Amino acid sequence: MKVKWQVDDRTTVEAEIRRYRKHRLIVNGTEIPSQISKRPFPFELSAGRHASISLHPQFMAATIVKLTVDGQLMVPAGNAAVTCQSCGAAVQPNDRFCGSCGQAMPPAEHYIHRMQLRGAAGTIWTLAALFAIAGVVMFLLARSKAATTLEKLDAANPQDLWNMGGVTITATELRDRINWEVWSVLIVNLNLAAIMVGLAIWGKRAPLAAILVATAVYVVVIATSAVIDPTTIAQGIIVKILIIAVLVRGIRGALAMRPANA
């Protein structure tokens, strides 16, 4: 992953973040010795300016690389030109005001919030995939487990009586109930996957509302599963906590950006 900052007209800082090798820090085309990590690494720029760079890994999202110059957080230079939301004039990523109309530009922290929103949006897509996969796997397991009982019921007289938890039902009714239980697992999970896909798409227009609903749906699913089967509470507890943490982080990012978007 490469991140580039245009600090000013004469100063460019680049960071090359590698997975298994030493990260690189390049200032105006020249690599400087560095130890980029979670702890801020200080270095000097021209005119005696003090800079530091640090890594902030994000679960299920790209690592955020922060560069500060004289205590001010810098905005990375993206592939697309930065424009003023008021007049549409081109501005530099770190301009505080539009040079054309004087409109105040969003603070650099909003770059971090946008990254958090993208992470939360990605998590919603991940939840959609997880629900779909879980539905198919649980359906196949449930169908395999019920196969022997269904074979017996198919061979039995449809009007034979069976005792289920103190309730007497016919073989036909029992077969229908078992089939419904098997298919309901798939239907419920596919519906949840569809809901998450819809929320992910809706999140492009209303990110805060979409993430809030997605978080609520996920928490309700966890709580409902725990009521039905208490043993599910501990199943994948770390992943559940991390997913909720990413969604909550996205909510905070959306809330922090609301004043600027209003």
Coordinates of C-alpha atoms in Angstrom, one line a residue:
M1 CA 0.0 0.0 0.0
K2 CA 1.3 3.4 -1.0
V3 CA 0.2 6.7 0.6
K4 CA 1.3 10.1 -0.7
W5 CA 1.0 13.6 0.9
Q6 CA 1.5 16.9 -0.9
V7 CA 2.5 18.9 2.2
D8 CA 3.1 22.1 0.1
D9 CA 4.2 23.1 -3.4
R10 CA 7.8 21.9 -2.7
T11 CA 7.4 19.0 -0.2
T12 CA 6.0 15.6 -1.0
V13 CA 6.0 12.7 1.5
E14 CA 5.3 9.1 0.5
A15 CA 5.0 6.0 2.6
E16 CA 5.1 2.5 1.2
I17 CA 3.6 0.1 3.7
R18 CA 4.7 -3.5 3.1
R19 CA 3.2 -6.7 4.5
Y20 CA 6.3 -8.7 5.2
R21 CA 9.2 -6.2 4.6
K22 CA 10.4 -3.0 6.1
H23 CA 8.2 0.0 5.4
R24 CA 9.7 2.8 3.3
L25 CA 9.5 6.6 3.9
I26 CA 10.3 8.9 1.0
V27 CA 10.6 12.7 1.1
N28 CA 10.8 14.5 -2.2
G29 CA 11.9 11.4 -4.0
T30 CA 14.6 10.4 -1.5
E31 CA 14.2 7.5 0.9
I32 CA 15.1 8.3 4.5
P33 CA 16.0 5.7 7.2
S34 CA 12.8 5.1 9.2
Q35 CA 11.0 2.8 11.6
I36 CA 7.3 3.2 10.7
S37 CA 5.1 1.4 13.2
K38 CA 2.2 2.0 15.5
R39 CA 4.4 4.4 17.5
P40 CA 4.9 7.8 15.8
F41 CA 8.2 8.0 14.0
P42 CA 9.6 11.6 14.0
F43 CA 11.6 13.1 11.2
E44 CA 12.4 16.6 9.9
L45 CA 11.3 18.4 6.8
S46 CA 12.7 21.6 5.2
A47 CA 12.5 24.9 7.0
G48 CA 12.8 23.1 10.4
R49 CA 9.4 21.6 10.3
H50 CA 8.8 18.7 12.6
A51 CA 6.9 15.7 11.1
S52 CA 5.9 12.2 12.4
I53 CA 4.3 9.2 10.8
S54 CA 2.4 6.3 12.4
L55 CA 0.3 3.2 11.5
H56 CA -3.2 2.5 12.7
P57 CA -4.3 -1.0 11.7
Q58 CA -8.1 -1.4 11.2
F59 CA -9.9 -4.7 11.5
M60 CA -11.5 -5.6 8.2
A61 CA -10.3 -2.4 6.7
A62 CA -7.1 -0.8 5.2
T63 CA -4.5 0.4 7.7
I64 CA -4.7 4.1 8.3
V65 CA -1.4 5.9 7.9
K66 CA -1.2 9.3 9.7
L67 CA 1.3 12.0 8.9
T68 CA 1.4 15.1 11.0
V69 CA 3.5 18.2 10.3
D70 CA 4.0 20.7 13.1
G71 CA 1.2 19.1 14.9
Q72 CA -1.3 19.3 12.0
L73 CA -2.7 16.1 10.5
M74 CA -2.1 15.9 6.8
V75 CA -4.7 14.6 4.2
P76 CA -3.3 12.1 1.7
A77 CA -3.4 13.1 -1.9
G78 CA -6.0 10.9 -3.7
N79 CA -6.2 10.0 -7.3
A80 CA -9.2 12.3 -7.8
A81 CA -8.9 16.1 -7.6
V82 CA -10.1 17.8 -4.4
T83 CA -12.8 20.3 -5.0
C84 CA -14.7 22.8 -2.8
Q85 CA -18.2 21.5 -1.9
S86 CA -19.5 25.1 -2.1
C87 CA -18.2 26.4 -5.4
G88 CA -16.6 23.4 -7.1
A89 CA -13.1 25.1 -7.4
A90 CA -10.0 22.9 -7.2
V91 CA -8.2 23.0 -3.9
Q92 CA -5.2 21.4 -2.3
P93 CA -5.9 18.5 0.1
N94 CA -4.5 20.4 3.1
D95 CA -6.0 23.8 2.3
R96 CA -8.0 25.1 5.2
F97 CA -10.1 27.5 3.1
C98 CA -11.2 27.6 -0.5
G99 CA -9.0 30.1 -2.4
S100 CA -12.0 30.9 -4.7
C101 CA -15.0 31.5 -2.3
G102 CA -13.4 31.3 1.1
Q103 CA -15.5 28.3 2.3
A104 CA -13.9 26.5 5.2
M105 CA -12.7 23.0 4.1
P106 CA -13.4 19.9 6.2
P107 CA -10.6 19.1 8.7
A108 CA -8.1 16.4 8.0
E109 CA -9.7 14.2 10.6
H110 CA -12.6 13.7 8.2
Y111 CA -10.2 11.6 6.1
I112 CA -10.0 9.2 9.0
H113 CA -13.8 9.3 9.4
R114 CA -14.2 8.4 5.7
M115 CA -11.9 5.5 6.2
Q116 CA -13.9 4.3 9.2
L117 CA -17.1 4.6 7.1
R118 CA -15.6 2.5 4.3
G119 CA -14.5 -0.1 6.9
A120 CA -18.1 -0.3 8.3
A121 CA -19.5 -0.5 4.8
G122 CA -17.1 -3.3 4.0
T123 CA -18.2 -5.1 7.2
I124 CA -21.9 -4.9 6.1
W125 CA -20.9 -6.6 2.9
T126 CA -19.0 -9.2 4.9
L127 CA -22.0 -9.9 7.1
A128 CA -24.1 -10.4 4.0
A129 CA -21.6 -13.0 2.7
L130 CA -21.4 -14.7 6.2
F131 CA -25.1 -15.0 6.5
A132 CA -25.4 -16.5 3.0
I133 CA -22.6 -19.0 3.6
A134 CA -23.8 -19.9 7.1
G135 CA -27.3 -20.5 5.7
V136 CA -26.1 -22.9 3.1
V137 CA -23.8 -24.8 5.4
M138 CA -26.4 -25.0 8.2
F139 CA -29.1 -26.1 5.7
L140 CA -26.8 -28.9 4.3
L141 CA -26.0 -30.1 7.9
A142 CA -29.6 -30.0 9.0
R143 CA -30.8 -31.9 5.9
S144 CA -28.1 -34.5 6.4
K145 CA -29.0 -34.9 10.1
A146 CA -32.7 -35.2 9.3
A147 CA -32.3 -37.6 6.3
T148 CA -32.7 -40.8 8.3
T149 CA -35.8 -39.6 10.1
L150 CA -37.4 -38.4 6.8
E151 CA -36.7 -41.8 5.2
K152 CA -38.5 -43.5 8.0
L153 CA -41.4 -41.1 7.7
D154 CA -41.6 -41.6 4.0
A155 CA -41.9 -45.3 4.5
A156 CA -44.5 -45.0 7.3
N157 CA -48.2 -44.8 6.9
P158 CA -49.1 -41.0 6.5
Q159 CA -51.7 -41.4 9.3
D160 CA -49.4 -43.1 11.8
L161 CA -49.2 -41.1 15.0
W162 CA -45.9 -39.8 16.5
N163 CA -45.4 -38.3 19.9
M164 CA -43.3 -35.1 19.8
G165 CA -42.8 -33.5 23.2
G166 CA -46.1 -34.6 24.5
V167 CA -48.0 -33.7 21.4
T168 CA -49.3 -36.4 19.1
I169 CA -49.1 -35.6 15.3
T170 CA -49.3 -37.7 12.2
A171 CA -46.3 -38.8 10.1
T172 CA -47.3 -36.4 7.4
E173 CA -47.4 -33.5 9.8
L174 CA -44.1 -34.5 11.4
R175 CA -42.4 -34.7 8.0
D176 CA -43.7 -31.3 7.0
R177 CA -42.4 -29.8 10.3
I178 CA -39.0 -31.3 9.9
N179 CA -38.8 -30.1 6.3
W180 CA -39.8 -26.6 7.3
E181 CA -37.2 -26.6 10.1
V182 CA -34.5 -27.6 7.6
W183 CA -35.5 -25.0 5.0
S184 CA -36.2 -22.3 7.5
V185 CA -32.5 -22.1 8.4
L186 CA -31.6 -21.4 4.8
I187 CA -34.5 -19.0 4.3
V188 CA -33.8 -16.9 7.4
N189 CA -30.1 -16.6 6.7
L190 CA -30.6 -15.7 3.0
N191 CA -33.1 -13.0 4.0
L192 CA -30.6 -11.6 6.5
A193 CA -28.0 -11.6 3.7
A194 CA -30.4 -9.8 1.4
I195 CA -31.1 -7.2 4.2
M196 CA -27.4 -6.6 4.6
V197 CA -26.9 -6.2 0.9
G198 CA -29.7 -3.7 0.8
L199 CA -28.2 -1.8 3.8
A200 CA -24.8 -1.7 2.1
I201 CA -26.3 -0.2 -1.0
W202 CA -28.4 2.2 1.0
G203 CA -25.3 3.2 3.0
K204 CA -23.9 5.0 -0.1
R205 CA -26.7 7.6 0.4
A206 CA -27.3 7.4 4.1
P207 CA -24.3 5.9 5.8
L208 CA -25.2 6.7 9.4
A209 CA -28.7 5.2 9.1
A210 CA -27.5 2.1 7.2
I211 CA -24.8 1.3 9.7
L212 CA -27.1 1.9 12.7
V213 CA -29.7 -0.5 11.2
A214 CA -27.0 -3.1 10.3
T215 CA -25.6 -3.0 13.9
A216 CA -29.1 -3.3 15.4
V217 CA -30.0 -6.3 13.1
Y218 CA -26.7 -8.0 13.9
V219 CA -27.2 -7.5 17.7
V220 CA -30.8 -8.8 17.5
V221 CA -29.6 -11.9 15.5
I222 CA -27.0 -12.6 18.2
A223 CA -29.4 -12.1 21.0
T224 CA -32.1 -14.2 19.4
S225 CA -29.7 -17.1 18.8
A226 CA -28.6 -16.9 22.4
V227 CA -32.2 -17.2 23.6
I228 CA -32.9 -20.1 21.3
D229 CA -29.6 -21.8 22.1
P230 CA -27.4 -20.3 24.9
T231 CA -24.3 -22.2 23.7
T232 CA -24.1 -19.9 20.7
I233 CA -23.1 -17.0 22.9
A234 CA -19.5 -18.2 23.1
Q235 CA -19.3 -19.4 19.5
G236 CA -17.1 -16.9 17.5
I237 CA -17.3 -14.4 20.4
I238 CA -14.1 -12.7 19.3
V239 CA -15.2 -12.2 15.7
K240 CA -18.6 -11.0 16.9
I241 CA -17.0 -8.4 19.2
L242 CA -14.6 -7.2 16.4
I243 CA -17.5 -6.9 13.9
I244 CA -19.6 -4.8 16.3
A245 CA -16.5 -2.7 17.1
V246 CA -16.0 -1.9 13.4
L247 CA -19.7 -1.0 13.0
V248 CA -19.6 1.2 16.1
R249 CA -16.4 2.9 14.7
G250 CA -18.3 3.6 11.5
I251 CA -21.2 5.1 13.5
R252 CA -18.7 7.4 15.3
G253 CA -17.2 8.4 12.0
A254 CA -20.5 9.2 10.4
L255 CA -21.6 11.2 13.5
A256 CA -18.3 13.2 13.4
M257 CA -18.8 14.0 9.7
R258 CA -22.4 15.2 10.1
P259 CA -21.7 18.9 10.9
A260 CA -19.6 19.2 7.8
N261 CA -22.1 17.5 5.6
A262 CA -25.1 19.4 6.9

